[in-house]
Structure formats: structure tokens, C-alpha cells
Short mmCIF file of N, CA and C in Angstrom, two decimals:
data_model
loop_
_atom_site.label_atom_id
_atom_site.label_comp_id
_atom_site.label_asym_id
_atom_site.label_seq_id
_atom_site.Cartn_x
_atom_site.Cartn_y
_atom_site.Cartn_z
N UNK A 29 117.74 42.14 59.76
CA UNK A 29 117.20 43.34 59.15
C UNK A 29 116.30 42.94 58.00
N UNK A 30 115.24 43.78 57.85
CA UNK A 30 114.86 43.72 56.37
C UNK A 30 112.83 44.06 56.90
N UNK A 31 112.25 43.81 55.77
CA UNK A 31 110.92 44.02 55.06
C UNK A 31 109.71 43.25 56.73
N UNK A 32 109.28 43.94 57.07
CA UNK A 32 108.80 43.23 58.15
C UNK A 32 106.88 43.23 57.60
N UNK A 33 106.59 44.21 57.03
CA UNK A 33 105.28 44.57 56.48
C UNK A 33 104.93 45.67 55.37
N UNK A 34 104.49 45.73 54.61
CA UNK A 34 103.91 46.76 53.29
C UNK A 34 102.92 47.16 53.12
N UNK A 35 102.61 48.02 53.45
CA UNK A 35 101.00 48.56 53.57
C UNK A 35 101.17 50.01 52.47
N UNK A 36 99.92 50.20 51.66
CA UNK A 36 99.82 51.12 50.99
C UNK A 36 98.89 52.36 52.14
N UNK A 37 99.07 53.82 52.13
CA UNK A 37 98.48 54.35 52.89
C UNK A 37 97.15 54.61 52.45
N UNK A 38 96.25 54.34 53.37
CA UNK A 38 94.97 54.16 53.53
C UNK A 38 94.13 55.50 53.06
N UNK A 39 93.64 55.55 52.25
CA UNK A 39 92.91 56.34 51.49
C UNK A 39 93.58 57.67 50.74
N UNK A 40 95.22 57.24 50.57
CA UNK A 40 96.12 57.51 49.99
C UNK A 40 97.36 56.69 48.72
N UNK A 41 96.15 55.87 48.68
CA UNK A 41 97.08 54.63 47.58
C UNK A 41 97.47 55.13 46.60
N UNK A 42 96.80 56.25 45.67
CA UNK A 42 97.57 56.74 44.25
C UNK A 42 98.69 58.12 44.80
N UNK A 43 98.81 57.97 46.11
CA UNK A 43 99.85 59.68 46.11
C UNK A 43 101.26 59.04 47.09
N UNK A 44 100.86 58.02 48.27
CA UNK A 44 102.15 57.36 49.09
C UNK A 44 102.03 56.26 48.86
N UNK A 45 103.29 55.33 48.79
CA UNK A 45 103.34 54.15 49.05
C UNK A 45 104.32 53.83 50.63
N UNK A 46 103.90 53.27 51.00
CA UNK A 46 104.76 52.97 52.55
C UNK A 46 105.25 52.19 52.68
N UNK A 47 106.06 51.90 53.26
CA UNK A 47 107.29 50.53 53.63
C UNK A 47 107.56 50.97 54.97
N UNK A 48 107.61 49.77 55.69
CA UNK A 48 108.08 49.42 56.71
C UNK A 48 109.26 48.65 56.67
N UNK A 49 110.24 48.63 57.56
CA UNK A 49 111.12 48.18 57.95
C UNK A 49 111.80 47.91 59.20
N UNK A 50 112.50 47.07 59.79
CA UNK A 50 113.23 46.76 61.35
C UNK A 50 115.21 46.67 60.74
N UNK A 51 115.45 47.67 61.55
CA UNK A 51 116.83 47.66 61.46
C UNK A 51 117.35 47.40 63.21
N UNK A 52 118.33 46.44 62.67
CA UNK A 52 119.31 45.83 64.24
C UNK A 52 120.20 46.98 64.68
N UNK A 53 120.59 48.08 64.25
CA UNK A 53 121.60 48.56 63.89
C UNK A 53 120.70 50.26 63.23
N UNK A 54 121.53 51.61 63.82
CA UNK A 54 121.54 52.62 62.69
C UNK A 54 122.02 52.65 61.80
N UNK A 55 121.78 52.85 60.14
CA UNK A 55 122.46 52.99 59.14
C UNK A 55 121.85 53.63 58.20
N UNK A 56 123.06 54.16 57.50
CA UNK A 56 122.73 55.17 56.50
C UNK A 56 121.77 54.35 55.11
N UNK A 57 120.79 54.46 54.47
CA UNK A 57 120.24 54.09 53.55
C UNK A 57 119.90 54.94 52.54
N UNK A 58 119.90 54.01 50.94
CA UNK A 58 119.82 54.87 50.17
C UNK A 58 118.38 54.56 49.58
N UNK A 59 117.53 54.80 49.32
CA UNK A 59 115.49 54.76 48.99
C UNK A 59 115.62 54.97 47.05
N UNK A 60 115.61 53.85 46.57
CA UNK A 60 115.01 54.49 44.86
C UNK A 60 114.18 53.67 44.53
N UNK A 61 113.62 53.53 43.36
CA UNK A 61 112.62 53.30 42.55
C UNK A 61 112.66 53.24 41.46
N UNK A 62 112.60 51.99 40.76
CA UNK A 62 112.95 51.60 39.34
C UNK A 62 111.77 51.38 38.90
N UNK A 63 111.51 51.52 37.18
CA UNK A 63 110.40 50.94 36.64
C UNK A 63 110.85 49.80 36.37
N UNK A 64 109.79 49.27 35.60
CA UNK A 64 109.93 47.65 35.02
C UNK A 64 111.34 47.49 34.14
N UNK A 65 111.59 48.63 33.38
CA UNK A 65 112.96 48.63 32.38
C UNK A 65 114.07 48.65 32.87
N UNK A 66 114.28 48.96 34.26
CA UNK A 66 114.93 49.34 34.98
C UNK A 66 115.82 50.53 35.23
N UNK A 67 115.11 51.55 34.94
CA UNK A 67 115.46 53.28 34.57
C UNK A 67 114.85 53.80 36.37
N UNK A 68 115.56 54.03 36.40
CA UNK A 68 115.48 54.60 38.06
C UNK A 68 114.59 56.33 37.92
N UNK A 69 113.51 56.00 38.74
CA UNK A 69 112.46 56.88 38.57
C UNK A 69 112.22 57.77 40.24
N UNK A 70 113.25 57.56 40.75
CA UNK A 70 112.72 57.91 42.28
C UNK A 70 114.23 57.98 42.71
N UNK A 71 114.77 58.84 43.90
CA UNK A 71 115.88 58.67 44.55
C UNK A 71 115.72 59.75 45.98
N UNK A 72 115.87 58.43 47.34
CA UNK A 72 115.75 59.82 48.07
C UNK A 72 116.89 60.22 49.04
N UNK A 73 117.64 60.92 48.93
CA UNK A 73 119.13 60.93 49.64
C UNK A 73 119.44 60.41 50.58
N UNK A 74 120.64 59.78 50.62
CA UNK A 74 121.03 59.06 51.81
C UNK A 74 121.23 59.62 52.95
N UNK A 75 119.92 58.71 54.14
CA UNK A 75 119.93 59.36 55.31
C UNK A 75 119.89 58.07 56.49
N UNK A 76 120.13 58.72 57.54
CA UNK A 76 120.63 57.68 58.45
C UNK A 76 119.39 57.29 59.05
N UNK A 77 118.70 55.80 59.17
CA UNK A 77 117.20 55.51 60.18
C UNK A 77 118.19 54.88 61.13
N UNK A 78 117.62 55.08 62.44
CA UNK A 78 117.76 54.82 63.26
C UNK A 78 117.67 53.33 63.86
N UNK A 79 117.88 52.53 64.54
CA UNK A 79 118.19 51.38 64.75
C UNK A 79 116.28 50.78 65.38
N UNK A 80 115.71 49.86 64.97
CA UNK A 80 114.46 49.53 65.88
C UNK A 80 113.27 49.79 63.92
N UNK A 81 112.18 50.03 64.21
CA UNK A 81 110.85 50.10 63.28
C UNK A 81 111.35 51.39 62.35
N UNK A 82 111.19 51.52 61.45
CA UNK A 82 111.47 52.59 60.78
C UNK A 82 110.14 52.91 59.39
N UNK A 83 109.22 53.83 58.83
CA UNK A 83 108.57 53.61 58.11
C UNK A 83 108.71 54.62 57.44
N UNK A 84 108.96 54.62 55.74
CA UNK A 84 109.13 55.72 54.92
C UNK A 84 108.05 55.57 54.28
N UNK A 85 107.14 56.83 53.52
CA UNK A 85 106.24 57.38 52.89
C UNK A 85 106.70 57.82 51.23
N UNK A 86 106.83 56.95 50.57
CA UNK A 86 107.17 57.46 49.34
C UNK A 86 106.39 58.30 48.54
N UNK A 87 106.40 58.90 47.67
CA UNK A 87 105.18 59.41 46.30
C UNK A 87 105.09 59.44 45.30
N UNK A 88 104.01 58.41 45.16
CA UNK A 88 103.96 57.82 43.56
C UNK A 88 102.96 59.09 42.48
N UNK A 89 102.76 59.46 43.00
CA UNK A 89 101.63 60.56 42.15
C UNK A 89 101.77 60.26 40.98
N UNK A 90 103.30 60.91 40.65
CA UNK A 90 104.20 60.89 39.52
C UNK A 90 104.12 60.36 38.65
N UNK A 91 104.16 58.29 39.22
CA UNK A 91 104.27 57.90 38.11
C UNK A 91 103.45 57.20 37.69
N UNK A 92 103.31 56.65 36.37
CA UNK A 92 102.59 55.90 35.66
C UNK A 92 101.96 54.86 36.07
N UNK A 93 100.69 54.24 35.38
CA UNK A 93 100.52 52.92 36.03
C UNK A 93 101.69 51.88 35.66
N UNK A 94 102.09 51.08 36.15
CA UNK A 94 102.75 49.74 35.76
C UNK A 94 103.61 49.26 37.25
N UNK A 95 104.64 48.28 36.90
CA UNK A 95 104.93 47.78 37.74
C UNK A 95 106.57 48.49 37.77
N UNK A 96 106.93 48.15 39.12
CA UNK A 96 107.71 49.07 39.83
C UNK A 96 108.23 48.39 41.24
N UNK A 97 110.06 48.50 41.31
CA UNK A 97 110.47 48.07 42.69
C UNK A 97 111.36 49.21 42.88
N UNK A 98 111.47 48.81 44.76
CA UNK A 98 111.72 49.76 45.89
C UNK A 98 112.97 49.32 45.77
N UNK A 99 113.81 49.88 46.17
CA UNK A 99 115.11 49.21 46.61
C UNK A 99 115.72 50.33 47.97
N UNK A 100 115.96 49.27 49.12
CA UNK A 100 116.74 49.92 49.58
C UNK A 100 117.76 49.13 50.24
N UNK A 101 119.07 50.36 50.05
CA UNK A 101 119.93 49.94 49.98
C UNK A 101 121.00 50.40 51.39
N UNK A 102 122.19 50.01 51.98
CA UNK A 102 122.75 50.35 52.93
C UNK A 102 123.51 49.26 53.34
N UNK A 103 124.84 49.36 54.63
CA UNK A 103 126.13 48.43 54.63
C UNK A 103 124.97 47.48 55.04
N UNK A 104 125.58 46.57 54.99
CA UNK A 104 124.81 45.32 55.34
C UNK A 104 123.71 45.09 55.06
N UNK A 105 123.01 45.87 53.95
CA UNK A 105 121.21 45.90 53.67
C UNK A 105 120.86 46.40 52.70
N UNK A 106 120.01 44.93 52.18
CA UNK A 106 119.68 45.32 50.35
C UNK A 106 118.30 44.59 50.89
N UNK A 107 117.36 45.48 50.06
CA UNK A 107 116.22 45.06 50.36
C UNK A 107 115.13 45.61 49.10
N UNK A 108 114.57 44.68 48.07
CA UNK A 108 113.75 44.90 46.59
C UNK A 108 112.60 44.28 46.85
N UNK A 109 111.72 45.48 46.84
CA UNK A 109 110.26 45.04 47.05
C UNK A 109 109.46 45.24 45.69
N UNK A 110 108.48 44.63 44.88
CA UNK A 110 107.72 44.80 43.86
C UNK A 110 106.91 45.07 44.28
N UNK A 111 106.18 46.22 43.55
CA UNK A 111 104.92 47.38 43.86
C UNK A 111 103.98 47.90 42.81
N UNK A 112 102.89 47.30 42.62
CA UNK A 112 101.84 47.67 41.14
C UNK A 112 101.57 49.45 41.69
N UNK A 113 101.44 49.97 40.59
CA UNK A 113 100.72 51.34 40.56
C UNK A 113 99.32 51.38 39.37
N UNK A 114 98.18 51.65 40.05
CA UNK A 114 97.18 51.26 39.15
C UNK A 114 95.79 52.20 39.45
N UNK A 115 94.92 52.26 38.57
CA UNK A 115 94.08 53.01 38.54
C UNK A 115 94.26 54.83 38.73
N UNK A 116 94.88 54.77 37.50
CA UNK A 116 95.37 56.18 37.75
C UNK A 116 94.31 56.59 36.19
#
């Protein structure tokens, strides 16, 4: 399991950020977003992806420029990606 590719959406870089992922297995995951201080700025309820490619659409609109990780979390699966937010 885990991070297979990261693509920001294409002529949508300051409003989604996207993540991809491959899960062996369905499982419930939990999606947040920490700033640099580590104050959790994002949370998106725990929901079950399905086993195979999975791609969530986050939205950064919100927040500030600086730096910023993904975390997601679930049984058997921890996965922290670092993500600039810039030109805002």
C-alpha cells in the first residue's frame, strides 16, 4: 500500500490538491492536514476506499501560503506526504 503518484490538479493548483493512492485491501481511512507547527488544519471523515487506485481531491483555498503535510491514516496504513502552498 501507499503513495504511488502526486499530482496537483491542473489549472486548479491554488483550490485542489490531489493524491493518489493503491490500496491491497478496502479500508477505512482517516485524510488531515497539518501546517508546519503541527496544528491540524484539514480533517476529512473516516471513510472506507475501496481496495485497487483510489484518488482524493483535497481544498486548499483556505489555507495560507507555507508548507504543509497530508497524512493519511488507516489499519495497516500511514502515509505523510509534504506539500508547498504558494502564490496565493
Amino acid at each position: 500500500d501507499g503513495i504511488r503518484d502526486v499530482e496537483r490538479s491542473r489549472g486548479l493548483g491554488d483550490v485542489y490538491k490531489r493524491q493518489s493512492f493503491y490500496l491491497s485491501k478496502t479500508l477505512e481511512l482517516a485524510i488531515e492536514i497539518y501546517d508546519i507547527r503541527g496544528s491540524k488544519v484539514y480533517f476529512k471523515t473516516r471513510k472506507n476506499y475501496p481496495k485497487g487506485y483510489n484518488r482524493i481531491s483535497i481544498p486548499v483555498q483556505s489555507l495560507k501560503n507555507g508548507v504543509y503535510f497530508l497524512k493519511i491514516n488507516g489499519e495497516d496504513l500511514k502515509i505523510e506526504n509534504k506539500f508547498v502552498v504558494s502564490g496565493k
